[in-house]
Short mmCIF file of C-alpha atoms in Angstrom, two decimals:
data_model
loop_
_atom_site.label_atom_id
_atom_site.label_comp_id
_atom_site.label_asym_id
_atom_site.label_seq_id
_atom_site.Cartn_x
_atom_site.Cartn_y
_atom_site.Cartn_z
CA UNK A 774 29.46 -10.95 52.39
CA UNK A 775 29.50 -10.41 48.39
CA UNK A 776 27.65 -7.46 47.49
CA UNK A 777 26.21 -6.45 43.87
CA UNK A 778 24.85 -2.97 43.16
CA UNK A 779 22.96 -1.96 40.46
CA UNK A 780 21.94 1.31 39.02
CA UNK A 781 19.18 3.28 38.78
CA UNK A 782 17.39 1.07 40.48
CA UNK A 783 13.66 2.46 38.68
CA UNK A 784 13.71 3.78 35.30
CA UNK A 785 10.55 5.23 33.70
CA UNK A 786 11.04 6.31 30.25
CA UNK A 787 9.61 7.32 26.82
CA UNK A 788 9.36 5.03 23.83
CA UNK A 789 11.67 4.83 21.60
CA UNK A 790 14.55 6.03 23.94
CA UNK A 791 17.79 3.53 25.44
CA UNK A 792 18.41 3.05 28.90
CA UNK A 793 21.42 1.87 30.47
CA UNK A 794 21.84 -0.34 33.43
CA UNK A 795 24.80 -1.11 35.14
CA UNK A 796 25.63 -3.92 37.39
CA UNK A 797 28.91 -3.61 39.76
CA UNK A 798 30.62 -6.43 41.95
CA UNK A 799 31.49 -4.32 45.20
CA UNK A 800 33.95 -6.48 47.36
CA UNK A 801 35.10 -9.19 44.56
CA UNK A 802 35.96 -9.43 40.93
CA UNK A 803 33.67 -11.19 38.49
CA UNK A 804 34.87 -12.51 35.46
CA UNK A 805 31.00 -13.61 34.33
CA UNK A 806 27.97 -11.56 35.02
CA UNK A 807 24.49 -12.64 33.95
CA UNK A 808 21.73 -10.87 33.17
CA UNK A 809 17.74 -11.75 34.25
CA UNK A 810 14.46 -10.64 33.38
CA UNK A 811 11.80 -11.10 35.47
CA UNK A 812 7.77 -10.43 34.87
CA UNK A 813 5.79 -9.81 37.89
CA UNK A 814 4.57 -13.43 39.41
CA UNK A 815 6.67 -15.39 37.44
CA UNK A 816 10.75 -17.05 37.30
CA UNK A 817 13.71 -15.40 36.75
CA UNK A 818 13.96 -15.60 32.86
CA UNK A 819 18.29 -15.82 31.81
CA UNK A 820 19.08 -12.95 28.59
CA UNK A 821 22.80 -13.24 28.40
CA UNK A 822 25.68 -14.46 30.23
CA UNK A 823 28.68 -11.38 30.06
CA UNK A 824 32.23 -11.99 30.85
CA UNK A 825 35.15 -9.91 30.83
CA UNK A 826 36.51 -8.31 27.75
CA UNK A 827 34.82 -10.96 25.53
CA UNK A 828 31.20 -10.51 23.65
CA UNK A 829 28.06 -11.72 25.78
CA UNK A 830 26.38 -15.12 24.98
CA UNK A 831 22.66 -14.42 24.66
CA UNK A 832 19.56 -16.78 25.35
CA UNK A 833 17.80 -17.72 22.86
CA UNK A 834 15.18 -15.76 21.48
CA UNK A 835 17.05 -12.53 22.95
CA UNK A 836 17.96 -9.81 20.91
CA UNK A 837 21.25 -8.86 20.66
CA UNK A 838 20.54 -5.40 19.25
CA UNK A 839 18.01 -4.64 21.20
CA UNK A 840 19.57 -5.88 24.74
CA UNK A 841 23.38 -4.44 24.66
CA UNK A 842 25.57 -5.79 26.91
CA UNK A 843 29.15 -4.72 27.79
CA UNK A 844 31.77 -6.12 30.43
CA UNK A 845 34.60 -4.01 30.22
CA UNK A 846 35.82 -4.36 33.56
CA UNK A 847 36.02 -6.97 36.52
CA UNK A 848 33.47 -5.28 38.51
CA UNK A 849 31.48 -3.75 36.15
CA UNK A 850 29.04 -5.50 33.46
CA UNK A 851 26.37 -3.32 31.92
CA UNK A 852 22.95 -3.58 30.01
CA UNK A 853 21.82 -1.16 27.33
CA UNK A 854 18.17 -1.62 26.23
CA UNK A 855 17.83 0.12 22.89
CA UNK A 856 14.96 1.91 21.62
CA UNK A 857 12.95 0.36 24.24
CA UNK A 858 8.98 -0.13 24.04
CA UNK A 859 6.40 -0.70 26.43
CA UNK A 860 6.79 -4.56 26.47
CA UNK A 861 10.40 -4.26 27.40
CA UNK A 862 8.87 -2.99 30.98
CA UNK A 863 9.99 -5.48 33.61
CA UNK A 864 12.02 -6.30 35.97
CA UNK A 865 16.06 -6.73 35.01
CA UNK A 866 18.32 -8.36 37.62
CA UNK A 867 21.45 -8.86 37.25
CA UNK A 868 23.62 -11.43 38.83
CA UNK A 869 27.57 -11.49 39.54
CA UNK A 870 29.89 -14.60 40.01
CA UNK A 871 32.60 -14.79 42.95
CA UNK A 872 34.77 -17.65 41.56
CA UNK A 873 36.50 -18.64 44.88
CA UNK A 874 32.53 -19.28 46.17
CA UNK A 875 30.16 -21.53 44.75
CA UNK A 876 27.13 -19.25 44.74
CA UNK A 877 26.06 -16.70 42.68
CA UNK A 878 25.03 -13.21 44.05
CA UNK A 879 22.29 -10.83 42.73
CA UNK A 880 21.73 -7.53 42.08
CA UNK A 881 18.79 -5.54 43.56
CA UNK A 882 17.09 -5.39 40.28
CA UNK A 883 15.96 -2.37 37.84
CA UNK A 884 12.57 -1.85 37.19
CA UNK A 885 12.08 -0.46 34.37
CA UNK A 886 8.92 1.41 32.85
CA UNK A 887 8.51 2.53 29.23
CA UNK A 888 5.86 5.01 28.41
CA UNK B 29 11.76 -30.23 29.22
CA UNK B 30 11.68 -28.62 32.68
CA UNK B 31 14.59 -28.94 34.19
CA UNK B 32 13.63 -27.62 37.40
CA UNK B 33 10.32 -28.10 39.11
CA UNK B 34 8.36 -26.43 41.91
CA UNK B 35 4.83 -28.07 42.17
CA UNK B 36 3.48 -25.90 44.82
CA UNK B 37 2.65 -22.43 43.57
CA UNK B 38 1.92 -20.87 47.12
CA UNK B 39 2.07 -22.15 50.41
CA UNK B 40 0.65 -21.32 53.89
CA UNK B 41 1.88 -21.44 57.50
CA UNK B 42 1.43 -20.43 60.67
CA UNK B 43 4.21 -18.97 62.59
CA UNK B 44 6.55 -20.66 64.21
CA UNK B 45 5.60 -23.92 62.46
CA UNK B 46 7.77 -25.62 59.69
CA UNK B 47 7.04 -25.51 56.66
CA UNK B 48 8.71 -27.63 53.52
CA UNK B 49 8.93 -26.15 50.16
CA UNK B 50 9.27 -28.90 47.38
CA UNK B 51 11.75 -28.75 44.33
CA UNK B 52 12.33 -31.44 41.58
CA UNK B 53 15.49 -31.20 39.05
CA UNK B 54 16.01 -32.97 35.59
CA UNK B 55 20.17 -33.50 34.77
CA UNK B 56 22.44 -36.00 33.48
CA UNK B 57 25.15 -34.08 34.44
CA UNK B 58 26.51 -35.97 37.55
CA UNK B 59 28.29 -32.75 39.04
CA UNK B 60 25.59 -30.00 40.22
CA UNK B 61 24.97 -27.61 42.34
CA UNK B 62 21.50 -26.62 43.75
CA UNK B 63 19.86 -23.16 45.05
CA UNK B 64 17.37 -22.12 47.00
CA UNK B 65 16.85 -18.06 46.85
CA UNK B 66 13.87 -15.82 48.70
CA UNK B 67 12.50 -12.99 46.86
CA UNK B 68 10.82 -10.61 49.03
CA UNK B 69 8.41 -8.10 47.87
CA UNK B 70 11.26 -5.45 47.31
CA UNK B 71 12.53 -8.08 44.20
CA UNK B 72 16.20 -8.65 45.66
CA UNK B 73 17.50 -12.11 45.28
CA UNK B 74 18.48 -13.32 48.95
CA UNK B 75 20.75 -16.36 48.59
CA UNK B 76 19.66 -19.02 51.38
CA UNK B 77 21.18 -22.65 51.02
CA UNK B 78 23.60 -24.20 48.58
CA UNK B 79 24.00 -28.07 48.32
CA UNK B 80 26.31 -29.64 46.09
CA UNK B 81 25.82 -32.62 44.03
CA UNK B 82 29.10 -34.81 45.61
CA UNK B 83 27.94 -33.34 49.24
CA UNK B 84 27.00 -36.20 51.55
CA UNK B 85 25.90 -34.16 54.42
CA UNK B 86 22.30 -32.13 53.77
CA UNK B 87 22.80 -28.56 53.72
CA UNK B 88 21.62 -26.19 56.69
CA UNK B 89 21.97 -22.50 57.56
CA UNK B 90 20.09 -21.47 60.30
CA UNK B 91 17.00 -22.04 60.17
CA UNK B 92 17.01 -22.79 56.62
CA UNK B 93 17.88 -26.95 55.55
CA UNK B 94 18.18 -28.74 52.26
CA UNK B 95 16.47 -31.95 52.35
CA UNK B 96 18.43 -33.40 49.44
CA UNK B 97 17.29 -36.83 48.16
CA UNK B 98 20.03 -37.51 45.17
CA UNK B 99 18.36 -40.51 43.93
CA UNK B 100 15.08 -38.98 43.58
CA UNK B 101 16.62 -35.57 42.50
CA UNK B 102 14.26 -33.55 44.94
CA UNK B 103 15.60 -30.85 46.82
CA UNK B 104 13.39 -29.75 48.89
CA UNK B 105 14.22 -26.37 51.43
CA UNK B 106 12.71 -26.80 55.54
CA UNK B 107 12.34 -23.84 57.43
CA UNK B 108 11.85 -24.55 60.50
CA UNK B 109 10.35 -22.26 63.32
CA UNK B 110 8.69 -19.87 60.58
CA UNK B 111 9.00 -16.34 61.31
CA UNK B 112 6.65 -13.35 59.39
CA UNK B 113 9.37 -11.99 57.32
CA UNK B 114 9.66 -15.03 55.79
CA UNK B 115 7.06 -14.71 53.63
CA UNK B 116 8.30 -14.54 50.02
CA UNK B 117 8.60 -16.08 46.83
CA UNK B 118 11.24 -18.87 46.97
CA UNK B 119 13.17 -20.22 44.43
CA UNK B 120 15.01 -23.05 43.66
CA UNK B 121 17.84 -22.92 40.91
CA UNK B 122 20.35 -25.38 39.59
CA UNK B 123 23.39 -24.85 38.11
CA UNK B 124 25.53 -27.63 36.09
CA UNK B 125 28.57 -28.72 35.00
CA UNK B 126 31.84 -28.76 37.47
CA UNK B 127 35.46 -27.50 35.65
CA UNK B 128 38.62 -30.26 37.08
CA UNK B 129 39.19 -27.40 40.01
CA UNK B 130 35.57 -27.89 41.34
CA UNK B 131 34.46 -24.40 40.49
CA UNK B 132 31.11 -24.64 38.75
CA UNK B 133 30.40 -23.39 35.40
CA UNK B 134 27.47 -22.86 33.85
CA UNK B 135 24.20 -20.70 34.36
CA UNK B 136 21.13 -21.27 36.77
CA UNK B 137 18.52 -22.06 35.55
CA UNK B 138 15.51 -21.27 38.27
CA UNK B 139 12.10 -23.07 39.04
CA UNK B 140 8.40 -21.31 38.80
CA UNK B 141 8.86 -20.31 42.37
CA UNK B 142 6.62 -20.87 45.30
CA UNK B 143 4.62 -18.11 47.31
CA UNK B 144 4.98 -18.88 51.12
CA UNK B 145 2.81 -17.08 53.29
CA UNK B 146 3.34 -17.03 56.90
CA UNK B 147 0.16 -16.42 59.11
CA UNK B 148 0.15 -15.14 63.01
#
């Protein structure tokens, strides 16, 4: 079946710094990628939908600055969180599309901690 | 306004029993598609059912089955014969809008989720 990867898979790091996540469709090419957060007990929360070679569409209420998001490739989409804080700690999923399927694969999600 | 419900914030059964967990969607969009994911503790997204709005049949996979009930836009997930590992959070998603070649656009958007325990 349709596999997603993502990398690292914990982060812990200091305030103020930028950590980069990157989300990879292994066995099929996705021209849209989306991006979830997720706090502990509670729904998957959309950021930004990324597709290939074209800017991201963000969720309301997301920051583009802050949440950076690049899809240069077909398998490849990646998150950037930018002089992060402690309230950006949660859990980031993402999630890849496999257009000749009707469903929508995930990620095994980043957890990220900021000191 | 919600667009996707799941009343029942946690749910208990015994195993081997069946249990039913309930989802309600909102759309005037007459081309669909409906989810149902488990989240185990490790936070990967396990995709379990799909059923599409045009399908007439229910949806099943295994042990897994979509109770789908158009005109009162539930779609509610069985799983029959519960086992241990199924305890998880479960979510159900929908996703809207279908392009002319009957590939879906469009994001999910997911429900609060549902807790299902499963006791010995």
């Amino acid at each position: 079946g349709a596999v997603v990867s993502q990398h690292p898979s914990w982060v812990i790091c200091k305030s103020g710094t930028s950590v980069k996540i990157e989300c990879r469709s292994l066995d099929f090419q996705a021209t849209t990628m989306f991006w979830y957060r997720q706090f502990p007990k509670q729904s998957l929360m959309l950021m930004a939908t990324s597709n290939e070679g074209s800017k991201a569409t963000y969720e309301q209420g997301v920051e583009k600055d802050k949440f950076l998001i690049n899809h240069a490739s077909l398998t490849l989409s990646t998150l950037t969180v930018t002089s992060a804080h402690p309230e950006d700690s949660s859990f980031y999923i993402c999630s890849a599309r496999d257009w000749e399927l009707e469903t929508q694969y995930f990620g095994p999600g980043t957890r990220l901690l900021v000191l | 306004a919600q667009k996707i419900t799941q009343t029942q914030p946690g749910m208990f059964v015994q195993e081997k029993e069946a249990v039913t967990l309930d989802c309600t969607y909102d759309t005037s969009d007459p081309s669909y598609g409906l989810f149902w994911y488990k989240q185990p503790s490790s936070g990967e997204m396990i995709f379990l059912i799909y059923q599409g709005s045009y399908d007439q049949q229910n949806a099943t996979e295994g042990r897994y089955s979509l109770n789908f009930q158009k005109a009162r836009k539930s779609a509610n997930l069985v799983i029959s014969a519960s086992q241990l590992g199924d305890s998880a959070m479960y979510f159900c998603a929908m996703r809207e809008g279908l392009n002319a070649g009957g590939t879906s656009y469009g994001k999910l958007t997911f429900g609060q989720g549902t807790i299902l325990t499963v006791h010995p």
